[in-house]
Tab-separated table of C-alpha atoms in Angstrom:
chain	number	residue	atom	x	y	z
A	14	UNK	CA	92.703	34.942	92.717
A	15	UNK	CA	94.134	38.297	92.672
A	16	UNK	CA	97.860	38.314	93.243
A	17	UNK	CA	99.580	39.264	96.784
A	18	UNK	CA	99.854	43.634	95.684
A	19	UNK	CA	95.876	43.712	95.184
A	20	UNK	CA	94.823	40.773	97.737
A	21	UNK	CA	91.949	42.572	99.989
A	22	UNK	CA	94.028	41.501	103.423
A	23	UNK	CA	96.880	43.859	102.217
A	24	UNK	CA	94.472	46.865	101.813
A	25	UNK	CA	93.348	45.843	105.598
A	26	UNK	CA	96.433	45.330	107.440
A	27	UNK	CA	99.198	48.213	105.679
A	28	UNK	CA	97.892	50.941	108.001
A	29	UNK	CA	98.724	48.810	110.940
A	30	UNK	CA	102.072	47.750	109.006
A	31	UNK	CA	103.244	50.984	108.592
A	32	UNK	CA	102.393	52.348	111.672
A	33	UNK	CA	104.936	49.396	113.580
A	34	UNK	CA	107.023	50.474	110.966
A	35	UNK	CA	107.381	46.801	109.486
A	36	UNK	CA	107.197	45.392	106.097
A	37	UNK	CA	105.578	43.054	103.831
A	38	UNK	CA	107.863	39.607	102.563
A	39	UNK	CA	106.652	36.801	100.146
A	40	UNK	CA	105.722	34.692	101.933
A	41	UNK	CA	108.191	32.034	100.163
A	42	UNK	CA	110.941	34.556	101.694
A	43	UNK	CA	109.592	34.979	105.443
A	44	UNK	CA	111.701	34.033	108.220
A	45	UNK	CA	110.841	32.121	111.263
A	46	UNK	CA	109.993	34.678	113.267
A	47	UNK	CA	108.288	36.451	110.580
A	48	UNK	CA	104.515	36.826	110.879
A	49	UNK	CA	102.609	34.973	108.132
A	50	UNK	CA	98.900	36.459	107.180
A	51	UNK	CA	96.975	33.681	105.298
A	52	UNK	CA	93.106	34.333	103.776
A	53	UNK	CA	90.926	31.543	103.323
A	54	UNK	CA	93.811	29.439	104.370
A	55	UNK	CA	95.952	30.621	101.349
A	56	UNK	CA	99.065	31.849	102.730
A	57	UNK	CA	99.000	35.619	100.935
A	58	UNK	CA	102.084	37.867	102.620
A	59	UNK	CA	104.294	37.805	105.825
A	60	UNK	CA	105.351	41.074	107.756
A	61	UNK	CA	108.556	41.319	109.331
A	62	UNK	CA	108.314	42.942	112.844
A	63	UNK	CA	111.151	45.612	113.303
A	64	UNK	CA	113.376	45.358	116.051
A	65	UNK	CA	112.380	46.984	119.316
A	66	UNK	CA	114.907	49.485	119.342
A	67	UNK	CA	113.545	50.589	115.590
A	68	UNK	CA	110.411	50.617	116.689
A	69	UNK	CA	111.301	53.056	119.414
A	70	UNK	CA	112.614	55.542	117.124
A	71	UNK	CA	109.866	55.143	114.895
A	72	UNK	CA	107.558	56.209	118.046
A	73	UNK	CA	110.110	59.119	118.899
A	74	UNK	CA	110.020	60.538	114.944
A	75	UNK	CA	105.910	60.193	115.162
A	76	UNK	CA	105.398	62.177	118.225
A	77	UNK	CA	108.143	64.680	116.750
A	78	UNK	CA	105.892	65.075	113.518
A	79	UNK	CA	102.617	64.854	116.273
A	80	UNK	CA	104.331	68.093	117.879
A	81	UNK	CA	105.364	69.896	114.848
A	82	UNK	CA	108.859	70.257	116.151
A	83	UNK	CA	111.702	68.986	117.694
A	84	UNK	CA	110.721	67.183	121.315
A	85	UNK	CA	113.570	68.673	123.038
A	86	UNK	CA	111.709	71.645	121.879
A	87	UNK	CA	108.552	71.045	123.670
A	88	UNK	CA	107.967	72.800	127.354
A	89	UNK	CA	108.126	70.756	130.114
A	90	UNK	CA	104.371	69.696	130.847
A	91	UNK	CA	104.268	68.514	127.330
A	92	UNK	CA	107.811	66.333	127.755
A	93	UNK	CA	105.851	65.125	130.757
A	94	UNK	CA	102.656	63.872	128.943
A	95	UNK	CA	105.190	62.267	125.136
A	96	UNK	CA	107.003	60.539	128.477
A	97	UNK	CA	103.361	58.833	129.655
A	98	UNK	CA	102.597	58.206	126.548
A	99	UNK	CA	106.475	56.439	125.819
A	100	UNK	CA	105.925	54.493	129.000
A	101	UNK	CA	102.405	53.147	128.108
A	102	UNK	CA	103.808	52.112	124.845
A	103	UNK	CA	106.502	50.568	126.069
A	104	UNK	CA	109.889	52.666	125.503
A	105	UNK	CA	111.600	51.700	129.151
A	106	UNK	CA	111.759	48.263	128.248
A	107	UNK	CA	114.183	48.808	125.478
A	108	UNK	CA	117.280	48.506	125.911
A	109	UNK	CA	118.679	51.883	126.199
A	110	UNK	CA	115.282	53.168	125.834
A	111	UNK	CA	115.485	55.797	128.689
A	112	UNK	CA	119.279	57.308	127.380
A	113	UNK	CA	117.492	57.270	123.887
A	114	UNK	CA	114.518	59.603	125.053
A	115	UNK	CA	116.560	61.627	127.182
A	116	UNK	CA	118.238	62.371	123.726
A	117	UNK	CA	115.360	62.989	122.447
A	118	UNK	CA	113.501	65.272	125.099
A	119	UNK	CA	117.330	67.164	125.869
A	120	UNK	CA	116.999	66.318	129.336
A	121	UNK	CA	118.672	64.079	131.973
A	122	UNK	CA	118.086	59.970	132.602
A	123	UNK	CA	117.155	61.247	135.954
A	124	UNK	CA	114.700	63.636	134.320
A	125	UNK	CA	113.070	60.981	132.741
A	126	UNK	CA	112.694	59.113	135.708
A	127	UNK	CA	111.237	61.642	137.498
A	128	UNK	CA	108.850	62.153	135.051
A	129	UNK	CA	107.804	58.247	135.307
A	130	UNK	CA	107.656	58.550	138.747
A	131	UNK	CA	105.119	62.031	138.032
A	132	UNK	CA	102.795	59.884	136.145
A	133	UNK	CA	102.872	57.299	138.007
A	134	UNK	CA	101.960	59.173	141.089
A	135	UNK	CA	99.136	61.041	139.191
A	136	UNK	CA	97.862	57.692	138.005
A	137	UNK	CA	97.526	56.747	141.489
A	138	UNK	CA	95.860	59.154	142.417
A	139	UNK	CA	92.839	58.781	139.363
A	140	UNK	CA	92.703	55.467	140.706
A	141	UNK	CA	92.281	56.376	144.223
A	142	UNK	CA	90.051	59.423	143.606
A	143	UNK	CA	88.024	56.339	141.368
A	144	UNK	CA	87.683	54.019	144.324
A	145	UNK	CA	86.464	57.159	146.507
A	146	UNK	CA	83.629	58.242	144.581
A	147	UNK	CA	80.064	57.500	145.985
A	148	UNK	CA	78.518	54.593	144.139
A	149	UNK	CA	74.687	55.367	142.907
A	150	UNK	CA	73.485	52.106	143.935
């Protein structure tokens, strides 16, 4: 059995790990609310989730390195769609998450909302244009 560093399952699962921005424990270290990955039914490695609020920033610093630049550099239309996207993952149910991405974006709470309120308006719509469209039965 190969030890924990070279185990196949920790090949498969890092991308994911690092992308949440967690980390790998023993799993004689893991906490209760640590997840623990097992192969074969051999416990092999835990991750520890981080907390939401870390996760946010994580998102924030991706879509900064996404854009190339600074988000509160980024014209409004393009605020608009790293907003959808902060929704869909998520970022308004964080604690403080709208303050932190007006921070972020250099604009207003209110600006954010408005911008929710913009997509979900324009989601609407798709979903009514959807449910208009002839049906080739």
């Amino acid at each position: 059995m190969t030890g924990p560093a070279e185990h196949p399952l920790l090949a498969a699962v890092r991308p994911l790990v690092d992308a949440l921005g967690a980390e790998f424990i023993v799993p004689a270290r893991a906490a209760a609310d640590d997840v623990l990955l097992a192969w074969e039914g051999e416990d092999v490695i835990a991750v520890r989730l981080p907390g939401l609020s870390e996760s946010l920033d994580r998102i924030l610093a991706a879509l900064e390195r996404h854009h190339g630049r600074p988000l509160s550099e980024l014209d409004r239309k393009t605020k608009q769609d790293v907003v959808r996207t902060l929704e869909t993952r998520g970022a308004f149910s964080v604690r403080h998450g709208v303050e932190t991405v007006a921070s972020a974006l250099g604009v207003s709470r209110f600006t954010i909302y408005n911008y929710v309120n913009h997509a979900n308006e324009q989601r609407a719509k798709a979903r009514g244009a959807g449910e208009a469209a002839p049906r080739g039965d």
